[in-house]
Coordinates of N, CA and C in Angstrom, one line a residue:
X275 N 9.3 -17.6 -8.7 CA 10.5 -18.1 -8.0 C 10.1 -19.0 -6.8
X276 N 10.8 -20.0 -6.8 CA 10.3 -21.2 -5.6 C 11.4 -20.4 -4.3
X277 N 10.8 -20.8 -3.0 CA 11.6 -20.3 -2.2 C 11.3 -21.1 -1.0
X278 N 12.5 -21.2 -0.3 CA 12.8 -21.8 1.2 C 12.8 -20.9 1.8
X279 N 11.9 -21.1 2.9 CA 12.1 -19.8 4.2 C 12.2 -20.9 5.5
X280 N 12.8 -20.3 6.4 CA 13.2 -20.2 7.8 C 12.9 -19.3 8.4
X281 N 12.1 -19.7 9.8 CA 11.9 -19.0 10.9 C 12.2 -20.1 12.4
X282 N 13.3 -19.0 12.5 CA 13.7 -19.8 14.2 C 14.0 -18.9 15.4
X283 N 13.5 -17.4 14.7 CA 14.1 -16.5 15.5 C 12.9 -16.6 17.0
X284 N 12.2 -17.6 17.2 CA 11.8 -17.5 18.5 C 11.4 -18.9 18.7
X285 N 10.7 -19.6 20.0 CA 10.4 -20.8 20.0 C 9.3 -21.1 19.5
X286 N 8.8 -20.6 18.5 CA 7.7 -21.3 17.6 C 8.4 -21.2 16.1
X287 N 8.7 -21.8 15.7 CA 9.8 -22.0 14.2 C 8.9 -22.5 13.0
X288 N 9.1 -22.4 11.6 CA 8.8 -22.9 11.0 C 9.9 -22.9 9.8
X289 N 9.1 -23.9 8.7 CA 10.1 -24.2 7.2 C 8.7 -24.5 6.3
X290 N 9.0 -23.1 5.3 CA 7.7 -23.6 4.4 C 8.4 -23.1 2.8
X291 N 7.7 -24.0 2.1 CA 8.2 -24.3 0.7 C 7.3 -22.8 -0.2
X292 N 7.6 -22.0 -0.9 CA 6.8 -21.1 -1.6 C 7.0 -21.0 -2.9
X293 N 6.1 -20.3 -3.4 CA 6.0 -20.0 -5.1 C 5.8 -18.6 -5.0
X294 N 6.6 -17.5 -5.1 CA 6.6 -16.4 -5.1 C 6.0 -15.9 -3.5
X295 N 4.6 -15.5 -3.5 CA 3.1 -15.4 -2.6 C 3.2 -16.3 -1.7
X296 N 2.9 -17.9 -3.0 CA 2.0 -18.7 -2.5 C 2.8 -19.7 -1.8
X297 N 1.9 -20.3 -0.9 CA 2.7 -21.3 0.6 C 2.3 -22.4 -0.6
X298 N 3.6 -23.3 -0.8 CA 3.3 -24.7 -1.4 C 3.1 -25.7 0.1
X299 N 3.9 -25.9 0.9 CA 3.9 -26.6 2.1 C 4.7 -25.8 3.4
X300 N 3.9 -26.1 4.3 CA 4.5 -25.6 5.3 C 4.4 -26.2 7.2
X301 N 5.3 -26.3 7.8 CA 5.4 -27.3 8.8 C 6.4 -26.3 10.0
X302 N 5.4 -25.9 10.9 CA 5.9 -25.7 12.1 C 6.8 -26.6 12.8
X303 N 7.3 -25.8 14.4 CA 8.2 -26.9 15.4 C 8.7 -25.8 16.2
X304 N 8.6 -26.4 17.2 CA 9.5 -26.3 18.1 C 10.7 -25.7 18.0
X305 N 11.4 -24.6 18.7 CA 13.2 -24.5 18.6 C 13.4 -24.9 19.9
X306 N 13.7 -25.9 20.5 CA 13.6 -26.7 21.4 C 15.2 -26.7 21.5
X307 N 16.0 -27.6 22.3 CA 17.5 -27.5 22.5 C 17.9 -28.6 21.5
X308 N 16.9 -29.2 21.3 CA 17.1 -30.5 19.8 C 17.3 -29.7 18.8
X309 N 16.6 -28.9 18.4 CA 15.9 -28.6 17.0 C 16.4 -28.5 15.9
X310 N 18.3 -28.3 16.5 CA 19.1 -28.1 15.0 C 19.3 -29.1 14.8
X311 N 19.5 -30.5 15.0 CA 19.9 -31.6 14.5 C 19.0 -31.8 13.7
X312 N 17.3 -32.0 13.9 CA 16.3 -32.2 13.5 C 15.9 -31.0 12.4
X313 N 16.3 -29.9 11.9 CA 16.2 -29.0 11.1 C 16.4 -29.5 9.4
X314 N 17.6 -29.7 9.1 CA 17.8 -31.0 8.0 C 16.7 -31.8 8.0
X315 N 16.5 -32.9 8.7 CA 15.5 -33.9 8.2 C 14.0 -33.3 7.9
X316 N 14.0 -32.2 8.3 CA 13.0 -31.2 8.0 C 12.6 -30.9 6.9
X317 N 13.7 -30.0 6.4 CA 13.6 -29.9 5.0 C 13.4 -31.0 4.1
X318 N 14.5 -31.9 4.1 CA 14.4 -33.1 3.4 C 12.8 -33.5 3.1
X319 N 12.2 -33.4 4.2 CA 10.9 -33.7 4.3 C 10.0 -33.2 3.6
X320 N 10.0 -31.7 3.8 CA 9.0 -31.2 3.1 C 9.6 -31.0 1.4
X321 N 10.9 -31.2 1.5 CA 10.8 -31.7 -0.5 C 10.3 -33.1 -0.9
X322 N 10.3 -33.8 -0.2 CA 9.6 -34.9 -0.4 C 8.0 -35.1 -0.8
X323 N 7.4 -33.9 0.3 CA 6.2 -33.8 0.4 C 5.5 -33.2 -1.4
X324 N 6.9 -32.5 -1.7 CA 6.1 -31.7 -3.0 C 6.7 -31.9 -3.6
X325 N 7.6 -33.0 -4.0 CA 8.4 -33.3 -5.0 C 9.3 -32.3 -5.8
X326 N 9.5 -31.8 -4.4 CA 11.1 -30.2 -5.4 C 12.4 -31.0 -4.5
X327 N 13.4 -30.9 -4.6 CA 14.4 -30.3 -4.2 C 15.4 -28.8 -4.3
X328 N 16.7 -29.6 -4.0 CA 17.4 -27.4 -3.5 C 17.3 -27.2 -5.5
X329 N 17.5 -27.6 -6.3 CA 17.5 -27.5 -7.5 C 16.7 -26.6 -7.9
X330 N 15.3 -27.0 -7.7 CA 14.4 -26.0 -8.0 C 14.1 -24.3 -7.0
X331 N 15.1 -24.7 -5.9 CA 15.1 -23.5 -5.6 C 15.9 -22.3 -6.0
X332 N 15.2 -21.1 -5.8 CA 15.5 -20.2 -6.5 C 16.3 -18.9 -5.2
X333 N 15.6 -18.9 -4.0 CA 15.8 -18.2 -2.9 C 16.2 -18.8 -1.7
X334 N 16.5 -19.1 -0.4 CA 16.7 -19.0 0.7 C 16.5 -18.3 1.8
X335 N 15.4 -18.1 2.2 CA 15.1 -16.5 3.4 C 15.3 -17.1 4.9
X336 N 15.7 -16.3 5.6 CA 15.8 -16.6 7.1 C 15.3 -15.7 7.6
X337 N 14.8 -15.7 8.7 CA 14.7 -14.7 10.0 C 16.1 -14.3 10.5
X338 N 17.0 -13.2 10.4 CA 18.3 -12.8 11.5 C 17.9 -11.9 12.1
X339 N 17.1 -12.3 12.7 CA 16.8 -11.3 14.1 C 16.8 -10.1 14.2
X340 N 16.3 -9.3 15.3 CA 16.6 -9.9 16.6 C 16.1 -10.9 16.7
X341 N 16.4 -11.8 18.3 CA 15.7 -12.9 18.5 C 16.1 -13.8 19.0
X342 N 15.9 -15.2 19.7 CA 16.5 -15.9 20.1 C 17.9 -16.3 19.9
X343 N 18.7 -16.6 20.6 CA 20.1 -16.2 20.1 C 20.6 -17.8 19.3
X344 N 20.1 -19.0 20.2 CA 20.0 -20.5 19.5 C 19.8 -20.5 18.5
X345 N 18.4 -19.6 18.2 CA 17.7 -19.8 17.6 C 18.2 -19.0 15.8
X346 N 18.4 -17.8 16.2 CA 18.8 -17.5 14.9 C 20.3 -18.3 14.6
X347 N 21.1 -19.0 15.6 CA 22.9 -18.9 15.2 C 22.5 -20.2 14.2
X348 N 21.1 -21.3 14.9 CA 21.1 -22.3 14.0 C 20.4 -21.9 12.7
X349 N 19.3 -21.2 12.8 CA 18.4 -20.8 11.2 C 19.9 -20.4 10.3
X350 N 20.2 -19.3 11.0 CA 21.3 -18.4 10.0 C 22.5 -19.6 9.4
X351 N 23.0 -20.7 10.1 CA 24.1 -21.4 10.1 C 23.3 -22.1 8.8
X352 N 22.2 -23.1 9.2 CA 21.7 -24.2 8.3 C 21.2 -23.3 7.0
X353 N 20.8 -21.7 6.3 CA 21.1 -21.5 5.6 C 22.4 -21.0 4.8
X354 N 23.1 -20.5 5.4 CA 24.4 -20.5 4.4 C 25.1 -21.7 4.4
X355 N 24.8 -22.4 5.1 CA 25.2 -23.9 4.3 C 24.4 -24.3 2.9
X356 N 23.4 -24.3 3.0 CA 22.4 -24.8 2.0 C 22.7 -23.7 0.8
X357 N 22.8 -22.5 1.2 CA 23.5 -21.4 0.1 C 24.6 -21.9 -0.6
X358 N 25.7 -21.9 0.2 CA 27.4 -21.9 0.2 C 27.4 -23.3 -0.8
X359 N 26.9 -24.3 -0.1 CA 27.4 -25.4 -1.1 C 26.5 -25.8 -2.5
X360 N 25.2 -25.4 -2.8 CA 24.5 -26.0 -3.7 C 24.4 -24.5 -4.4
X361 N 25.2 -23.5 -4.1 CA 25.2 -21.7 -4.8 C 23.2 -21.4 -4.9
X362 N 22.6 -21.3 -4.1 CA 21.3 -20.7 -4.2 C 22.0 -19.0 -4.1
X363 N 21.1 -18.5 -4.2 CA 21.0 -16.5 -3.3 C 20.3 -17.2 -2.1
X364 N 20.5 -16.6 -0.9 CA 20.1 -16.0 0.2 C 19.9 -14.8 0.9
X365 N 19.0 -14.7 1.3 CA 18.7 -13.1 2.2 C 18.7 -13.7 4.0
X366 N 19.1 -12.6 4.7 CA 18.7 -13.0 6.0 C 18.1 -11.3 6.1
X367 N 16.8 -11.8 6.6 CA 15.8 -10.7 6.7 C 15.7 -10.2 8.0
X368 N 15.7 -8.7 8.5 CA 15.7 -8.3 9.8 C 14.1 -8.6 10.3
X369 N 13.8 -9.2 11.5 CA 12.8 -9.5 11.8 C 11.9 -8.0 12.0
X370 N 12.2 -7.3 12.1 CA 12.3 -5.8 12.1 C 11.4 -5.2 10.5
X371 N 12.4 -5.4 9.6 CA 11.9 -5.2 8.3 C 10.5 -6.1 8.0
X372 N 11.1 -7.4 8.5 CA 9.7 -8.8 8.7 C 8.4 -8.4 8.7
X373 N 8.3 -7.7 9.9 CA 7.4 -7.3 10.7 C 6.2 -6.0 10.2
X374 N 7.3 -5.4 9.6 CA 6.5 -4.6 9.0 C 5.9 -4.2 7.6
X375 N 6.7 -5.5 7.2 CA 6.4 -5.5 5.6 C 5.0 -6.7 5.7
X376 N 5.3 -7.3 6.9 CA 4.1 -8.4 6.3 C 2.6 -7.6 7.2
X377 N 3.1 -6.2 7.3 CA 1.4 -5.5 8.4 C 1.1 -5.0 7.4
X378 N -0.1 -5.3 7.5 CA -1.6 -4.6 7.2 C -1.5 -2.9 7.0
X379 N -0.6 -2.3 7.0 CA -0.6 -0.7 7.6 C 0.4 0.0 6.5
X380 N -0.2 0.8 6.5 CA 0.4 2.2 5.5 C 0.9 3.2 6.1
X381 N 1.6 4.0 5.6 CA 2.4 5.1 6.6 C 3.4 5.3 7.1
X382 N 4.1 5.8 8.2 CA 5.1 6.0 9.1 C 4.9 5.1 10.0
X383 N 5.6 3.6 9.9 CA 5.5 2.4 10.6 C 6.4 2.1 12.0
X384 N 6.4 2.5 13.2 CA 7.3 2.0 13.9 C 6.8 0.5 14.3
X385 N 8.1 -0.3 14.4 CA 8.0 -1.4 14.7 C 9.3 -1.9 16.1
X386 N 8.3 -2.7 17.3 CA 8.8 -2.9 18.4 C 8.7 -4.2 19.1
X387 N 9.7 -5.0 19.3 CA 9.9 -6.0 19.7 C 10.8 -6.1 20.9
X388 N 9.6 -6.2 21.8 CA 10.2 -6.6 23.7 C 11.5 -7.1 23.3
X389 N 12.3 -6.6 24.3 CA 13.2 -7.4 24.6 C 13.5 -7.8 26.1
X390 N 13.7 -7.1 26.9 CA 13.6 -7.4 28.3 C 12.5 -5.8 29.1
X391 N 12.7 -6.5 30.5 CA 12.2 -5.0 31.1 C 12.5 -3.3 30.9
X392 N 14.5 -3.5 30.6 CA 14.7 -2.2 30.6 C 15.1 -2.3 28.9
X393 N 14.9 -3.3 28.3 CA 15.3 -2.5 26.8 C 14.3 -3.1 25.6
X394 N 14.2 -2.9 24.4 CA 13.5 -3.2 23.5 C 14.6 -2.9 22.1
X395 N 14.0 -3.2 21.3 CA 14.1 -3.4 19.5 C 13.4 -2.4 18.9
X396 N 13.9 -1.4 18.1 CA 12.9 -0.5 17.3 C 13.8 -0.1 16.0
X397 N 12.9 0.0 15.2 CA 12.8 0.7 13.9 C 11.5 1.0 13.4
X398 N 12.1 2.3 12.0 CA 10.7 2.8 11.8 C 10.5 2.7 10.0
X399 N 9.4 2.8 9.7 CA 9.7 2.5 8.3 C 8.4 3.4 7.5
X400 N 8.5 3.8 6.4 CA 7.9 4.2 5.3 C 7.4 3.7 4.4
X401 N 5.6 3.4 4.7 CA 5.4 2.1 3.8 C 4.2 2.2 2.9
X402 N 4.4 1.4 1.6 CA 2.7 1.9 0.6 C 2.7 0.5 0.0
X403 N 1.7 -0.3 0.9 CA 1.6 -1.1 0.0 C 2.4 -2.1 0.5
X404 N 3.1 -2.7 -1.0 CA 4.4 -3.4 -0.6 C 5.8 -2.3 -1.0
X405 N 5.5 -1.2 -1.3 CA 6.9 -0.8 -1.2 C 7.4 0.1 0.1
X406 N 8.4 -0.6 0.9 CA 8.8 -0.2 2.2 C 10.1 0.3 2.1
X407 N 10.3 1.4 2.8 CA 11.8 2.4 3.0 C 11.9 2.2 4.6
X408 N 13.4 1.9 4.8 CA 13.3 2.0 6.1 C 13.9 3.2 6.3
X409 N 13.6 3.8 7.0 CA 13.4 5.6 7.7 C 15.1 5.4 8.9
X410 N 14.4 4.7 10.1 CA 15.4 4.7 11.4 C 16.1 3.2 11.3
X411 N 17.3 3.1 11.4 CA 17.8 1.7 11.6 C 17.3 0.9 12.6
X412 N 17.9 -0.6 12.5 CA 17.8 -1.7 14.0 C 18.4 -0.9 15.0
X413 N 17.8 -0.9 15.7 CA 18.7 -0.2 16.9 C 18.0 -0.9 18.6
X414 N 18.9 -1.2 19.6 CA 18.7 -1.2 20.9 C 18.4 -0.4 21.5
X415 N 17.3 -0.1 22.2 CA 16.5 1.2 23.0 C 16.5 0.9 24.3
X416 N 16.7 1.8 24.8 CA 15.5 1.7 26.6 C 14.2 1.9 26.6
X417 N 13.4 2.0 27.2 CA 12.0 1.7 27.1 C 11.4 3.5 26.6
X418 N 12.2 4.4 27.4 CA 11.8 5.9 27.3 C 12.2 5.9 25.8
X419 N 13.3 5.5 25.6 CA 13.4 6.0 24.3 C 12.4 4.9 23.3
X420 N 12.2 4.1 23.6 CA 10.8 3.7 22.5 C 9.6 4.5 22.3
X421 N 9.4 4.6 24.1 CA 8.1 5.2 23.7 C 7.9 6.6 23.4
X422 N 9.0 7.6 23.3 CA 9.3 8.9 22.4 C 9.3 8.3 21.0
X423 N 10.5 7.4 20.2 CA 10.5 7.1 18.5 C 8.9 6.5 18.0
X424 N 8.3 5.7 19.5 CA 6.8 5.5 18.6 C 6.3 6.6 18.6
X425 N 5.9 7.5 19.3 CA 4.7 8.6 19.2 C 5.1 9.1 18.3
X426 N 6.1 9.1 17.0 CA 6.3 9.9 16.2 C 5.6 9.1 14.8
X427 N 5.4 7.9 14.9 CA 4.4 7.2 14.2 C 3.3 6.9 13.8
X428 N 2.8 6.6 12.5 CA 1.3 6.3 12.2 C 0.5 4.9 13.0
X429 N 1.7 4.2 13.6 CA 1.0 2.9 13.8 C 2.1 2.4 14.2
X430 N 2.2 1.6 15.3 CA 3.1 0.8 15.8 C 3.0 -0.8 15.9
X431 N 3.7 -1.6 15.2 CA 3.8 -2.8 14.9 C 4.4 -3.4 16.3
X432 N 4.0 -4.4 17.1 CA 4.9 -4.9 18.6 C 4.4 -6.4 18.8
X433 N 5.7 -6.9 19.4 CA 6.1 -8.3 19.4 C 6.7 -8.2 20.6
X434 N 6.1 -9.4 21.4 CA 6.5 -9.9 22.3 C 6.9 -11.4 22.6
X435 N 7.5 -12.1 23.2 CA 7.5 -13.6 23.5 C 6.8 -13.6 24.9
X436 N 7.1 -12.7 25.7 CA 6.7 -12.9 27.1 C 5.3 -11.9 27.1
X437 N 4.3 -12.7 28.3 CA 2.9 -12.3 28.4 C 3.2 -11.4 29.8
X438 N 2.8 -10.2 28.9 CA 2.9 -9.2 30.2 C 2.2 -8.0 29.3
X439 N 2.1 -6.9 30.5 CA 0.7 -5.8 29.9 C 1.6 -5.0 28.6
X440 N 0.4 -4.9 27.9 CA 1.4 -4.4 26.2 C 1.5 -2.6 26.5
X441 N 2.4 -2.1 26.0 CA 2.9 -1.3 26.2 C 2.2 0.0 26.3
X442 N 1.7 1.4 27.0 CA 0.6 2.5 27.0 C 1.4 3.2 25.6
X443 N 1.1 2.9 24.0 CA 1.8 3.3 23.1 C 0.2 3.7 22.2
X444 N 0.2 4.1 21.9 CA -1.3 4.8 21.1 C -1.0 4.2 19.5
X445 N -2.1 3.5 18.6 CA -1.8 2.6 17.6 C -0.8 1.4 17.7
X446 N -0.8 1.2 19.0 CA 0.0 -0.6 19.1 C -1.1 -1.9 18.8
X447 N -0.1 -2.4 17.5 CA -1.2 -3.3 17.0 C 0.2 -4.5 17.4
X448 N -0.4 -5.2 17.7 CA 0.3 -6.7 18.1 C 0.3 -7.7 17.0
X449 N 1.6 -8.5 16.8 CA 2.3 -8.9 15.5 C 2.7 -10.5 15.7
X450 N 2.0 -11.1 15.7 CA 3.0 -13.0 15.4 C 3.6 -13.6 14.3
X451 N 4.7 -13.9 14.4 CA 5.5 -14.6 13.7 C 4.5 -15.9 12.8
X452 N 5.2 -15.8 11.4 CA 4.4 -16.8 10.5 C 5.7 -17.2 9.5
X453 N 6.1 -18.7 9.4 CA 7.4 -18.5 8.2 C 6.9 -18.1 6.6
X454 N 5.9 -18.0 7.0 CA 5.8 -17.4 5.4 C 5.7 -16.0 5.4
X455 N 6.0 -15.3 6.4 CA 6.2 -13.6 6.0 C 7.5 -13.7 6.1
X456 N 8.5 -14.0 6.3 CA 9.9 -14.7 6.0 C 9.7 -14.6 4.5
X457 N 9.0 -15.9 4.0 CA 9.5 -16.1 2.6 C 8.8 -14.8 1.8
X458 N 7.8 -14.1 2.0 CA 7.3 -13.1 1.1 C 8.0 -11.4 1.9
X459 N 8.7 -10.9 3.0 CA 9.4 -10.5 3.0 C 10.5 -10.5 2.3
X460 N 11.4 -12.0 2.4 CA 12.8 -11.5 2.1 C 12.7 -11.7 0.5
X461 N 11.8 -12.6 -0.1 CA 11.9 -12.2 -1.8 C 11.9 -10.8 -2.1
X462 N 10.9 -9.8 -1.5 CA 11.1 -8.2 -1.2 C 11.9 -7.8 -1.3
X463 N 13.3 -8.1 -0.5 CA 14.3 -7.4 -0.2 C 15.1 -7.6 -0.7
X464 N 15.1 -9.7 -1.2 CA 16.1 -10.0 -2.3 C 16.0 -9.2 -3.8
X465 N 15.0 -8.7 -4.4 CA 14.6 -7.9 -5.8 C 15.0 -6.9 -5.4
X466 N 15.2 -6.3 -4.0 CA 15.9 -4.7 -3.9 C 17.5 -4.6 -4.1
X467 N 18.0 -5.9 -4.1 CA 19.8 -5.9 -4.3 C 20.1 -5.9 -5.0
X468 N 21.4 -4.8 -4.8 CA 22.2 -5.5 -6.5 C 23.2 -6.3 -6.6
X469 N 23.7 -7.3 -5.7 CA 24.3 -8.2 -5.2 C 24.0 -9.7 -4.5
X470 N 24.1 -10.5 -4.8 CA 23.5 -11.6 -4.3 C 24.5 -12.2 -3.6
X471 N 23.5 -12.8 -2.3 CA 24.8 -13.4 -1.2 C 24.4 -14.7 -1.5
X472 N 25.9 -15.5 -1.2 CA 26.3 -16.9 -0.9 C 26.6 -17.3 0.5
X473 N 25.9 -17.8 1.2 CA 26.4 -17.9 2.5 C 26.6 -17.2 3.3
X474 N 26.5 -15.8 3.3 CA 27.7 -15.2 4.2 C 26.6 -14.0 5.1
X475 N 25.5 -14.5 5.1 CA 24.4 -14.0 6.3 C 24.9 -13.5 7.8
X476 N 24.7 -12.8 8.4 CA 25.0 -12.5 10.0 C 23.8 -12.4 10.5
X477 N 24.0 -12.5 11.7 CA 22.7 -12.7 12.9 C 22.6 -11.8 13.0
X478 N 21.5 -11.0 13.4 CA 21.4 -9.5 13.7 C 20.6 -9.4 15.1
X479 N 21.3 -9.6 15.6 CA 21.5 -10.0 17.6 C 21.4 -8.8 18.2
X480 N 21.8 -7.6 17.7 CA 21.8 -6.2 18.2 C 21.8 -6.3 19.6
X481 N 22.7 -7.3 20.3 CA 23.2 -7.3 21.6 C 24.1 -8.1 21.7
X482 N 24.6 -8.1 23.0 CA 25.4 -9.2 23.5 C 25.0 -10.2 24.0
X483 N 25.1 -11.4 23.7 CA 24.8 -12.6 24.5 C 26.0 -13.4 25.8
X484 N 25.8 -14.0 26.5 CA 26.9 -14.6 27.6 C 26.4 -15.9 26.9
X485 N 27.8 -16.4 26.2 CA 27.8 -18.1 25.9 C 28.0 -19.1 26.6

């Protein structure tokens, strides 16, 4: 299955073209205050580069966060459009699930992504391989309560944007965004449904934003 992935959930973004696994093309950017206008000519571009268009695609994956708030409302927007009008399937993948499906690690996975001083992102997951159960939901934490749900883990998956001392968590292995664990996550998650979505993605913000 050919697949479109999106990653915009932080300021290093990308759009890469795939064959199940395999990266056919792929082109980073910026989520800069431009970036959604310039998102479209993006695409356009890299079908150009490999001579597909939306025709030959088969999937649509996004990052919905957590995560920049810009940043996912334009990823999530520019694919249910591309969904909604040309009928592809789409997934919007929890960066959460993301995260821990594209680690290296077996076991009882907690996965943690800074969010500010006093709070964080966590879920935990059950993993072999590629087949992943998630155990604890997305959920908003304070910092005590992370660092009780990780000690209860084999390995802790953690993401940050901001450079600051990484957390005193025992098996904290540190995690960067790549859009192609986007496209080889959410194909994962799309073969686990028995419903296929058209458009109708939500951000998974697990906070409030001030607009």
């Amino acid at each position: 299955m050919k697949i479109l992935a999106l990653e915009t959930s932080t300021s290093e973004g990308g759009i890469a073209l795939m064959e199940d696994q395999k990266i056919l093309a792929e082109h980073p950017f910026k989520t800069n205050e431009n970036f959604g206008q310039n998102l479209f000519p993006l695409i356009d571009q890299i079908f150009k580069e490999t001579n597909l268009n939306l025709k030959d695609i088969g999937l649509i994956a996004v990052n919905a966060g957590p995560g920049s708030y810009t940043g996912l409302r334009v990823g999530v927007t520019c694919t249910n459009t591309l969904s909604w009008v040309n009928q592809i399937p789409s997934v919007g993948v929890s960066n959460l699930y993301n995260m821990a499906f594209s680690s290296d690690q077996n076991g009882k996975i907690g996965v943690l992504i800074y969010g500010s001083e006093k709070e964080a992102f966590f879920a935990s997951f059950q993993k072999d391989k590629s087949h992943l159960t998630q155990i604890s939901p997305d959920e908003k934490v304070n910092w005590e309560s992370a660092q009780v749900k990780s000690e209860l883990c084999d390995h802790v998956i953690y993401f940050s944007t901001k450079k600051q001392a990484l957390p005193a968590i025992k098996n904290l292995i540190e995690w960067q965004p790549k859009v192609s664990f986007v496209g080889k996550s959410g194909l994962n998650l799309f073969n686990t449904q028995s419903e296929k979505n058209y458009g109708k993605i939500l951000p998974n913000y697990l906070r409030e934003f001030e607009v």
